[in-house]
Amino acid sequence: MTSLLEKTKSTMPISSYLHLHPKVRLRALLALPMTWLVGVYIISLFLLLITAFWFIDPFTSRVRPGFTLENFVSIFTVPAYLSTSIRTLLIALGVTALCIVLAIPLGIYMAKIARPWVRNLLAVLITLPLWAGYLVKLLAMRLTFTENGFINWLLDPIGISGPGFGIPVVVLTLTYLWFPYMALPVFTAIRQIPNNLFDASADLGQKAWPTIFRVVLPLITPAIIAGSVFTFSLSLGDYLAARFVGGSTQMIGSIIAANINLNPPVAAAFSMVPIAFVVMYLLVARRTGSLERM
Amino acid sequence: MAGIESGHNLLNEGTTPLTSGVSIRGLSKSFGSVEAVSGVNLDIPQGEFFSMLGPSGSGKTTVLRMIAGFEAASAGSIFLNGQDVTDQAPFDREVNTVFQDYALFPHMSIQENVEFGLRAKKISKEERAAKATEAIEQVKLGHLSDRLPHQLSGGQRQRIALARALVLRPKLLLLDEPLGALDKQLREEMQVELKTIQRESKITFIFVTHDQEEAMRMSDRIAVFNAGKIEQVGTPEEVYERPATSFVAGFLGSSNIIDANSASGLIGMQEMVNIRPERIKLVASSETLGSDEQGVQATIKDTAFLGANTLFILDVNGITMIATRVNEELPGETKGFVVGDRVLAKWKKSHVTSIPK
């Protein structure tokens, strides 16, 4: 005779087992992402760091394991290396600043003024560059700014010529490449500012500029920092822009690319420079207190 | 006090605006094809506590936003102290607003919030801080001036929003349902406090609310809004006792609105009338009426005990009426009527008010 209290057998044994064993469930959930994160992501970064302390055997020209700070010292002692690091930093800061200056008014317009269809159209236009390949966009900028290109054709009648390939065009190109990463978070953040804060600011006697500086800017700082982590670090790591539209401009990426086969330890050491810049940038951002209010 | 006298008479477009106070002439606002406000005329003399009362969507908030300058008028004019400010930006108007959800700047401390408006004026940092501190003390929150708005309760935020507006010493303060988010007890405290501040500061308050009790409790005069138009302007007594329209009669308090046809059958009056439920007395159906009284035979359909009052739903020859009785005695101490009883519902003839439309 079967007891009425006998447990009913589940029709789904695996699901029931997982339901009863939360630890197993958790391991099953994390197995794949952790393998990837630790096995590929962390280990490769770690190997890169290790390599930066190795050196090239002068006789065989082969990489030899060991420990030397020579590669890091060279960043500061070789004048071309040092100036390239500083140039890259300034280019990345310039790109970030330009993205911010463009994104704020656009974000205010899209979030608070534009009709819904205009807003959607602009959102598509902003993300449009993300749909095209990286090289396609570089080519587009190259064609625009090349010697017989569109800009010069446009400026020729008034007797001036556009900037030739060089730092300004690198900044414009990188801004073009990374602008969506700034524009979207800034737009989203502005959209979240209640309309009545704009009303309140005007009601209390403040005109448009003070309202942007005292109300909008502090409230979207977290979004600007989030966006600038992209624009700043992607600019720091880029080298194809410098190569195709930079004329003779060298960036950190150019040095890494040049050394990748020739002297991997130097390339590895140089890879730490953008990382160090980003870490410093985040520390500065944290000091302003804006990360706490994120 | 010419201002106050003209305030009662000047409700027509084209007349001279008040030299001290707010005047509105033919104000309209359309959103697309929807007319939110149409042809509003108002005169609010300086120092008055004026309420704009109406259901949601009746246009009262839109009028307030046009006075503040947040919305442009589609037609008509707004005058502040005799000056046409219709086309002025909000930051040029000496008007301040307490917003429905307070609109405190979330990234600024209480002190910074209150100082914000003072920044636009060219005054020294020390004076600014002193004035803000004083305003925060005035609303009894001096100990919280370093906090951020989200660390305050709803009632405290409300007070700060008030301090932020009052610190600028406006001639006119606009309040957009400022007490809507507070619970009942806090709301009643704030009503008293607002009224006190208004009386002492002599600032004109324009108070938007959908709560008729709140409007009656606080206001010198009330404008009752419906469908973008003002139905009636008057003191709380006027709008309650002599409602100009059936909408006003129905919106303020409970009422028994009887249309002209039924009224002629019931009480021999050829017009729409209103009898307030608290003016109707229920007595045994055999009683007789005094010479100044009217009455009808009624059947009690339902009763409800409401604490201070008891509510009776009456059936009068197919017409439903309501009557309330103040519970002066404990239940059981008086003979109560029960459902199904035949009673005489009576009232004084003078308590019947005719409603023009």
XYZ file of C-alpha atoms in Angstrom:
651
model
C 0.000 0.000 0.000
C 1.443 3.364 -0.993
C 1.526 6.060 1.582
C -0.266 9.269 0.801
C 2.796 11.065 2.141
C 5.151 9.536 -0.402
C 6.971 12.213 -2.403
C 5.839 12.666 -5.962
C 8.554 11.848 -8.476
C 9.509 14.780 -10.644
C 9.087 14.447 -14.362
C 12.223 16.564 -14.861
C 15.017 14.942 -12.827
C 17.844 17.302 -13.903
C 15.896 20.443 -13.127
C 14.814 19.024 -9.796
C 18.379 18.069 -8.922
C 19.618 21.571 -9.737
C 16.753 23.040 -7.790
C 17.772 21.085 -4.713
C 21.500 21.832 -5.054
C 22.083 25.574 -5.335
C 25.890 25.251 -5.311
C 25.891 22.943 -8.296
C 23.505 25.319 -9.999
C 25.849 28.240 -9.399
C 28.868 26.335 -10.751
C 26.973 25.302 -13.841
C 25.980 28.914 -14.404
C 29.499 30.302 -14.088
C 31.522 27.493 -15.686
C 31.600 28.930 -19.191
C 32.148 32.643 -18.439
C 34.794 31.865 -15.810
C 36.735 29.630 -18.189
C 36.771 32.426 -20.699
C 37.542 35.180 -18.225
C 40.361 33.399 -16.440
C 41.632 31.165 -19.234
C 41.774 33.708 -22.033
C 41.309 37.171 -20.643
C 43.315 37.277 -17.430
C 46.054 34.874 -18.520
C 46.798 36.734 -21.740
C 47.009 40.067 -19.909
C 49.236 38.442 -17.300
C 51.537 36.981 -19.964
C 51.764 40.408 -21.554
C 52.846 41.912 -18.238
C 55.438 39.153 -17.720
C 56.834 39.606 -21.219
C 57.424 43.290 -20.516
C 60.158 42.262 -18.059
C 61.892 39.903 -20.511
C 64.532 40.983 -22.959
C 65.962 40.350 -26.387
C 69.149 38.361 -26.528
C 71.514 40.684 -28.429
C 73.255 37.794 -30.172
C 70.336 35.638 -31.227
C 67.701 38.398 -31.379
C 65.341 36.040 -29.646
C 63.165 36.780 -26.604
C 64.720 35.490 -23.416
C 62.840 35.091 -20.148
C 64.348 36.972 -17.249
C 63.838 40.193 -15.364
C 64.797 43.637 -16.566
C 63.287 47.066 -16.118
C 65.104 48.212 -19.234
C 61.954 48.172 -21.389
C 60.072 50.430 -18.975
C 63.050 52.731 -18.521
C 63.258 53.167 -22.278
C 59.747 54.666 -22.325
C 61.059 57.583 -20.295
C 64.622 57.805 -21.598
C 64.192 57.426 -25.352
C 63.026 60.919 -26.439
C 60.895 59.596 -29.303
C 59.124 57.170 -26.973
C 58.409 59.806 -24.339
C 57.131 62.408 -26.807
C 54.961 59.779 -28.478
C 53.395 58.861 -25.126
C 52.626 62.491 -24.374
C 51.349 63.136 -27.903
C 49.048 60.119 -27.636
C 47.762 61.279 -24.273
C 47.005 64.754 -25.629
C 45.301 63.329 -28.737
C 43.136 61.062 -26.553
C 42.226 63.956 -24.257
C 41.446 66.133 -27.286
C 39.196 63.461 -28.770
C 37.408 63.054 -25.449
C 36.928 66.805 -25.009
C 35.605 67.168 -28.558
C 33.188 64.272 -28.036
C 31.881 65.873 -24.808
C 31.429 69.289 -26.428
C 29.491 67.729 -29.300
C 27.479 65.281 -27.207
C 25.998 67.678 -24.617
C 24.091 70.099 -26.872
C 23.070 67.214 -29.116
C 21.891 65.248 -26.075
C 19.892 68.185 -24.725
C 18.241 68.653 -28.109
C 17.475 64.965 -28.563
C 16.257 64.340 -25.022
C 14.306 67.496 -24.299
C 13.382 69.309 -27.501
C 13.239 67.014 -30.533
C 10.007 65.394 -31.624
C 10.029 61.609 -31.225
C 10.683 60.890 -34.903
C 13.570 63.370 -35.031
C 14.989 61.825 -31.862
C 14.807 58.335 -33.359
C 16.333 59.522 -36.614
C 19.242 61.144 -34.753
C 19.743 58.018 -32.644
C 20.073 56.008 -35.857
C 22.438 58.585 -37.396
C 24.648 58.573 -34.304
C 24.929 54.805 -34.233
C 25.265 54.551 -38.021
C 29.098 54.703 -37.944
C 29.063 51.638 -35.675
C 27.436 49.658 -38.469
C 30.299 50.275 -40.865
C 33.675 48.586 -40.501
C 36.559 50.381 -38.894
C 38.631 50.577 -42.068
C 35.664 51.811 -44.046
C 35.401 54.812 -41.743
C 39.131 55.464 -41.933
C 38.943 55.386 -45.701
C 36.013 57.783 -45.626
C 37.966 60.287 -43.545
C 41.028 59.799 -45.734
C 39.039 60.591 -48.852
C 37.501 63.621 -47.181
C 40.761 65.167 -46.074
C 43.137 63.990 -48.780
C 44.984 66.567 -50.847
C 42.472 66.631 -53.688
C 39.652 65.656 -51.384
C 36.348 67.200 -50.417
C 37.559 69.639 -47.721
C 40.200 71.196 -49.936
C 37.769 71.405 -52.828
C 35.345 73.192 -50.487
C 37.937 75.585 -49.062
C 39.798 76.258 -52.295
C 37.513 79.096 -53.540
C 38.198 81.135 -50.382
C 41.901 80.602 -50.775
C 42.692 78.366 -47.814
C 43.419 74.685 -47.589
C 42.214 72.197 -45.012
C 44.478 70.524 -42.529
C 46.691 68.022 -44.260
C 47.092 64.563 -42.750
C 48.413 65.174 -39.259
C 47.355 65.457 -35.628
C 44.179 67.540 -36.221
C 42.806 65.047 -38.719
C 43.749 62.163 -36.385
C 41.719 63.866 -33.630
C 38.773 64.422 -35.995
C 38.938 60.846 -37.239
C 39.097 59.336 -33.760
C 36.209 61.591 -32.696
C 34.268 60.306 -35.679
C 35.072 56.712 -34.711
C 34.264 56.918 -30.994
C 31.565 59.608 -30.824
C 28.682 57.098 -30.451
C 30.224 55.821 -27.229
C 29.956 59.317 -25.747
C 26.743 60.501 -27.390
C 24.556 57.599 -26.301
C 25.275 57.593 -22.541
C 25.130 61.406 -22.448
C 21.784 61.392 -24.263
C 20.421 58.714 -21.926
C 21.589 60.637 -18.851
C 20.062 63.910 -20.036
C 16.844 62.106 -20.792
C 16.701 60.978 -17.173
C 16.907 64.549 -15.847
C 13.330 65.481 -14.907
C 11.982 68.344 -17.028
C 10.943 70.254 -13.959
C 14.602 70.723 -12.961
C 14.980 72.849 -16.086
C 11.793 74.698 -15.150
C 13.022 75.127 -11.577
C 16.355 76.519 -12.723
C 14.684 79.071 -14.990
C 12.136 79.844 -12.285
C 14.963 80.629 -9.859
C 16.375 83.142 -12.321
C 19.100 81.120 -14.043
C 19.497 81.382 -17.813
C 20.565 78.635 -20.208
C 24.345 78.622 -19.574
C 24.226 78.476 -15.777
C 21.560 75.802 -16.071
C 23.816 73.680 -18.267
C 26.847 74.178 -16.022
C 25.220 73.921 -12.604
C 22.390 71.481 -13.237
C 22.902 69.433 -16.407
C 26.674 68.947 -16.262
C 26.881 67.680 -12.650
C 23.987 65.310 -13.250
C 25.475 63.786 -16.407
C 29.077 63.604 -15.131
C 28.817 59.845 -14.477
C 27.665 59.344 -18.080
C 30.459 61.572 -19.381
C 32.990 59.534 -17.413
C 31.501 56.294 -18.694
C 31.626 57.620 -22.257
C 35.110 59.066 -21.851
C 36.497 55.734 -20.658
C 35.632 54.512 -24.154
C 36.713 57.566 -26.145
C 39.885 57.978 -24.074
C 41.064 54.383 -23.924
C 40.099 53.516 -27.494
C 41.990 56.610 -28.694
C 45.019 55.686 -26.596
C 45.133 52.236 -28.142
C 44.536 53.225 -31.751
C 47.281 53.245 -34.353
C 45.566 52.837 -37.711
C 44.189 56.387 -37.652
C 47.699 57.723 -37.170
C 48.896 55.489 -39.959
C 46.270 56.362 -42.557
C 45.308 59.961 -41.808
C 48.123 61.043 -39.485
C 50.830 61.713 -42.016
C 54.016 61.263 -40.014
C 52.157 61.252 -36.674
C 53.215 58.460 -34.367
C 51.091 57.175 -31.519
C 51.732 54.597 -28.805
C 50.004 52.041 -30.997
C 52.438 52.803 -33.830
C 55.352 51.913 -31.563
C 53.684 48.752 -30.317
C 52.880 47.708 -33.880
C 56.438 48.401 -35.005
C 57.926 46.334 -32.180
C 55.436 43.507 -32.123
C 57.767 41.213 -34.083
C 61.003 43.088 -33.710
C 61.060 43.482 -29.942
C 58.036 41.978 -28.175
C 59.217 42.958 -24.653
C 59.291 46.658 -25.612
C 55.883 46.317 -27.244
C 54.580 44.671 -24.076
C 56.038 47.378 -21.872
C 54.476 50.021 -24.096
C 51.115 48.287 -23.834
C 51.165 49.153 -20.159
C 51.279 52.886 -20.911
C 47.652 53.303 -22.080
C 46.517 51.091 -19.190
C 48.429 53.320 -16.775
C 46.861 56.432 -18.344
C 43.335 54.995 -18.005
C 43.964 54.005 -14.383
C 45.244 57.506 -13.636
C 42.230 58.985 -15.410
C 39.836 56.935 -13.286
C 41.677 57.895 -10.095
C 41.316 61.565 -11.011
C 37.639 61.013 -11.813
C 37.169 59.323 -8.460
C 38.741 62.248 -6.643
C 36.103 64.588 -8.051
C 33.539 62.469 -6.232
C 31.443 61.953 -9.324
C 31.932 58.181 -9.319
C 30.187 57.904 -5.937
C 27.088 59.529 -7.363
C 27.006 57.137 -10.311
C -7.535 99.020 -1.235
C -8.802 99.803 -4.699
C -7.087 96.649 -5.869
C -9.252 94.310 -3.869
C -12.477 96.019 -4.874
C -11.650 95.879 -8.537
C -10.606 92.273 -8.061
C -14.207 91.275 -7.591
C -15.573 93.235 -10.490
C -12.942 93.149 -13.182
C -13.511 89.802 -14.751
C -13.976 90.962 -18.279
C -11.416 91.102 -20.983
C -10.330 94.554 -21.978
C -10.548 96.135 -18.556
C -7.509 97.687 -16.904
C -5.160 95.178 -15.260
C -4.440 95.522 -11.546
C -1.499 97.733 -10.696
C -0.699 95.533 -7.727
C -1.281 91.852 -8.279
C -1.855 89.464 -11.145
C -4.254 90.024 -14.029
C -5.030 87.557 -16.753
C -6.906 88.492 -19.892
C -8.292 86.073 -22.466
C -5.595 83.495 -21.745
C -5.703 80.403 -23.965
C -3.393 77.501 -24.586
C -3.623 74.811 -27.221
C -1.518 71.690 -27.460
C -1.916 70.667 -31.067
C -5.637 70.506 -31.658
C -6.452 70.181 -27.961
C -7.447 73.399 -26.232
C -6.224 73.005 -22.646
C -7.151 76.513 -21.531
C -9.622 78.773 -23.269
C -10.289 82.413 -22.583
C -9.396 82.671 -18.901
C -9.830 86.065 -17.202
C -8.681 86.639 -13.636
C -7.728 89.417 -11.258
C -5.804 88.440 -8.152
C -4.944 91.411 -5.910
C -1.581 91.475 -4.139
C -1.546 89.531 -0.877
C -4.398 87.171 -1.662
C -4.360 83.414 -1.089
C -5.948 82.324 -4.330
C -6.689 78.716 -5.256
C -7.259 77.222 -8.663
C -9.407 74.182 -8.065
C -10.488 71.583 -10.565
C -10.215 67.970 -11.622
C -7.080 66.800 -13.422
C -6.991 68.006 -16.995
C -9.143 71.042 -16.241
C -6.383 73.463 -17.245
C -5.473 74.832 -13.817
C -1.846 73.665 -13.926
C -1.464 74.946 -17.485
C -2.612 78.402 -16.344
C -0.086 78.223 -13.504
C 2.695 77.221 -15.900
C 1.834 80.122 -18.181
C 1.978 82.552 -15.252
C 5.411 81.143 -14.357
C 6.497 81.362 -17.997
C 7.150 77.651 -18.594
C 4.474 77.518 -21.280
C 3.883 80.184 -23.893
C 0.309 81.433 -24.139
C -1.467 80.676 -27.417
C -3.559 83.816 -26.908
C -4.223 86.404 -24.248
C -2.061 88.303 -21.784
C -0.647 88.003 -18.284
C 0.054 91.119 -16.228
C 2.161 91.283 -13.083
C 1.672 94.535 -11.191
C 0.255 96.142 -14.309
C 3.125 95.077 -16.579
C 2.562 92.731 -19.489
C 4.868 89.742 -18.888
C 3.259 87.410 -21.439
C 6.419 87.187 -23.545
C 8.944 87.267 -20.702
C 11.125 84.251 -19.946
C 10.672 82.608 -16.526
C 14.042 83.930 -15.323
C 12.876 87.492 -15.986
C 9.659 87.205 -13.990
C 9.548 87.968 -10.305
C 7.558 84.844 -9.722
C 8.666 81.676 -7.994
C 7.214 78.228 -8.032
C 6.904 75.340 -5.609
C 6.702 72.272 -7.809
C 4.472 69.285 -7.335
C 7.369 66.876 -6.855
C 9.543 69.638 -5.378
C 12.132 69.689 -8.231
C 15.046 69.948 -5.826
C 18.424 69.568 -7.521
C 19.485 66.047 -6.511
C 23.235 66.731 -6.676
C 23.137 69.796 -4.438
C 22.938 69.944 -0.662
C 19.925 71.604 0.930
C 22.004 74.739 1.484
C 23.106 74.791 -2.183
C 19.561 74.245 -3.358
C 18.309 77.225 -1.407
C 21.263 79.364 -2.505
C 20.711 78.465 -6.158
C 18.246 81.264 -6.910
C 20.361 83.798 -5.024
C 23.307 83.022 -7.311
C 21.511 84.627 -10.235
C 21.311 87.857 -8.259
C 24.526 89.786 -7.849
C 24.998 89.455 -4.125
C 28.040 88.434 -2.119
C 28.756 84.861 -1.162
C 28.421 85.631 2.554
C 25.081 87.366 2.144
C 23.865 84.512 -0.012
C 24.824 81.929 2.597
C 23.274 83.989 5.404
C 19.984 84.430 3.554
C 19.793 80.747 2.658
C 20.553 79.704 6.229
C 17.834 82.014 7.496
C 15.318 80.606 5.014
C 16.164 77.029 6.002
C 15.814 77.950 9.686
C 12.452 79.512 8.894
C 11.149 76.127 7.762
C 12.750 74.526 10.836
C 15.289 72.375 8.999
C 18.495 74.156 9.963
C 20.024 70.894 11.166
C 19.675 69.304 7.714
C 21.348 71.922 5.526
C 24.287 69.654 4.604
C 22.113 66.762 3.494
C 21.223 65.842 -0.060
C 17.535 65.953 -1.061
C 17.205 62.169 -1.281
C 18.178 61.909 2.390
C 15.103 63.916 3.390
C 11.523 62.798 3.884
C 8.760 64.028 1.593
C 7.577 66.609 4.089
C 11.098 67.944 4.610
C 11.686 68.210 0.870
C 8.437 70.096 0.617
C 9.647 72.628 3.184
C 12.970 73.055 1.393
C 11.193 73.649 -1.906
C 9.216 76.332 -0.101
C 12.357 77.859 1.451
C 14.101 77.858 -1.933
C 11.269 79.902 -3.441
C 10.664 82.205 -0.464
C 14.321 83.145 -0.032
C 13.998 85.194 -3.231
C 11.179 87.262 -1.673
C 8.884 87.017 -4.696
C 5.737 89.114 -4.964
C 3.956 86.059 -6.230
C 4.395 82.426 -5.303
C 2.917 79.676 -7.450
C 2.237 76.339 -5.779
C 1.462 73.363 -8.013
C -0.323 70.763 -5.860
C 2.528 71.044 -3.363
C 0.886 68.878 -0.732
C -0.338 66.133 -3.031
C 2.387 63.635 -2.131
C 2.130 64.055 1.647
C 0.071 61.886 3.953
C -3.049 63.317 5.538
C -1.657 64.420 8.885
C 1.422 66.086 7.412
C -0.727 67.712 4.772
C -2.949 69.320 7.371
C 0.082 70.601 9.291
C 1.533 72.088 6.112
C -1.799 73.704 5.251
C -1.711 75.624 8.508
C 1.935 76.498 8.034
C 1.495 77.685 4.447
C -1.428 79.828 5.469
C 0.626 81.374 8.281
C 3.584 82.085 5.994
C 1.287 83.632 3.416
C -0.457 85.864 5.946
C 2.809 87.048 7.501
C 4.757 87.564 4.281
C 1.854 89.166 2.378
C 3.030 87.331 -0.750
C 0.301 86.497 -3.250
C -0.137 82.717 -3.323
C -1.664 80.999 -6.313
C -2.335 77.486 -5.174
C -3.299 74.739 -7.595
C -5.162 71.791 -6.132
C -7.772 69.216 -6.984
C -8.707 68.843 -3.307
C -11.786 70.984 -2.624
C -11.415 70.710 1.140
C -7.837 71.977 0.949
C -8.881 74.868 -1.285
C -11.747 75.844 1.038
C -9.613 75.587 4.140
C -6.814 77.845 2.919
C -8.073 80.255 0.311
C -9.348 83.791 0.356
C -10.883 83.082 -3.036
C -11.202 80.048 -5.271
C -11.445 79.737 -9.045
C -13.175 76.506 -10.033
C -11.836 75.151 -13.326
C -13.542 72.731 -15.650
C -12.559 71.743 -19.188
C -10.144 74.645 -19.642
C -12.526 77.331 -18.444
C -13.266 79.010 -15.134
C -16.757 78.088 -13.969
C -16.818 80.417 -10.984
C -14.593 82.649 -8.878
C -15.487 83.498 -5.323
C -14.824 83.104 -1.642
C -15.171 79.576 -0.242
C -18.624 80.513 1.110
C -19.722 81.925 -2.237
C -18.701 78.956 -4.327
C -20.170 76.520 -1.811
C -23.427 78.269 -1.027
C -24.118 79.920 -4.355
C -22.585 77.675 -6.997
C -22.905 79.245 -10.434
C -23.055 75.940 -12.259
C -24.022 72.377 -11.553
C -20.354 71.447 -11.998
C -19.318 73.747 -9.163
C -22.160 72.476 -6.987
C -21.088 68.913 -7.606
C -17.348 69.483 -7.279
C -17.430 71.285 -3.941
C -18.896 69.089 -1.243
C -21.820 66.743 -1.694
C -24.965 67.975 -3.299
C -28.452 67.025 -4.429
C -28.751 68.631 -7.823
C -32.346 68.433 -9.043
C -33.061 69.349 -12.642
C -35.830 71.761 -13.549
C -38.328 69.044 -14.540
C -38.026 67.107 -11.298
C -37.826 70.276 -9.244
C -41.197 71.473 -10.505
C -42.773 68.172 -9.535
C -41.090 67.970 -6.141
C -41.040 71.498 -4.825
C -42.754 73.554 -7.464
C -39.673 75.403 -8.717
C -39.160 75.674 -12.478
C -35.360 75.670 -12.385
C -32.383 73.517 -11.525
C -31.770 73.584 -7.793
C -29.350 72.217 -5.247
C -29.960 71.179 -1.664
C -26.884 70.311 0.379
C -27.241 66.926 2.138
C -26.391 68.384 5.561
C -29.368 70.774 5.280
C -31.857 67.928 4.851
C -33.486 66.722 8.061
C -35.171 63.340 8.309
C -38.259 63.086 10.539
C -41.171 60.678 10.924
C -43.331 60.749 7.797
C -46.359 61.824 9.802
C -44.780 65.127 10.920
C -45.950 68.398 9.433
C -43.874 71.114 7.796
C -43.335 74.601 9.191
C -44.274 77.598 7.044
C -40.655 78.221 6.071
C -40.021 74.583 5.255
C -40.343 72.254 2.300
C -40.260 68.494 2.333
C -40.817 65.300 0.435
C -41.802 61.797 1.437
C -38.853 59.451 0.998
C -37.833 55.849 1.535
C -34.438 55.070 3.046
C -32.545 52.897 0.576
C -29.255 52.661 2.429
C -27.380 54.116 5.374
C -23.686 54.391 6.181
C -21.998 55.262 9.441
C -19.094 57.638 8.685
C -17.932 58.479 12.201
C -18.798 62.142 12.550
C -21.778 61.780 10.232
C -24.295 59.234 9.155
C -25.177 59.124 5.483
C -28.684 58.297 4.253
C -29.468 57.394 0.670
C -33.072 58.291 -0.064
C -35.476 57.325 -2.775
C -37.879 60.140 -3.588
C -40.353 58.976 -6.239
C -37.565 57.401 -8.215
C -35.054 60.224 -7.648
C -32.061 59.421 -5.454
C -31.111 62.017 -2.853
C -28.599 61.961 -0.044
C -28.878 63.369 3.449
C -26.309 63.513 6.197
C -26.883 63.755 9.909
C -24.247 64.887 12.376
C -23.780 62.179 14.995
C -24.229 64.336 18.075
C -25.145 61.312 20.172
C -23.691 57.821 20.462
C -25.256 55.249 18.159
C -28.301 53.850 19.927
C -28.928 56.946 22.023
C -31.330 58.349 19.475
C -33.906 56.587 17.431
C -32.171 55.875 14.140
C -33.853 55.244 10.828
C -33.188 51.948 9.132
C -33.310 50.821 5.534
C -36.887 50.654 4.277
C -38.302 53.287 6.630
C -40.668 55.880 5.207
C -39.548 59.326 6.336
C -40.218 62.985 5.698
C -37.108 64.666 4.283
C -37.405 68.368 4.954
C -35.380 71.536 4.650
C -35.765 75.286 4.975
C -36.944 77.002 1.806
C -34.008 79.395 2.083
C -31.590 76.461 1.875
C -32.600 75.645 -1.658
C -30.219 77.331 -4.066
C -31.053 77.736 -7.708
C -28.285 76.949 -10.152
C -28.148 79.264 -13.195
C -26.744 76.570 -15.520
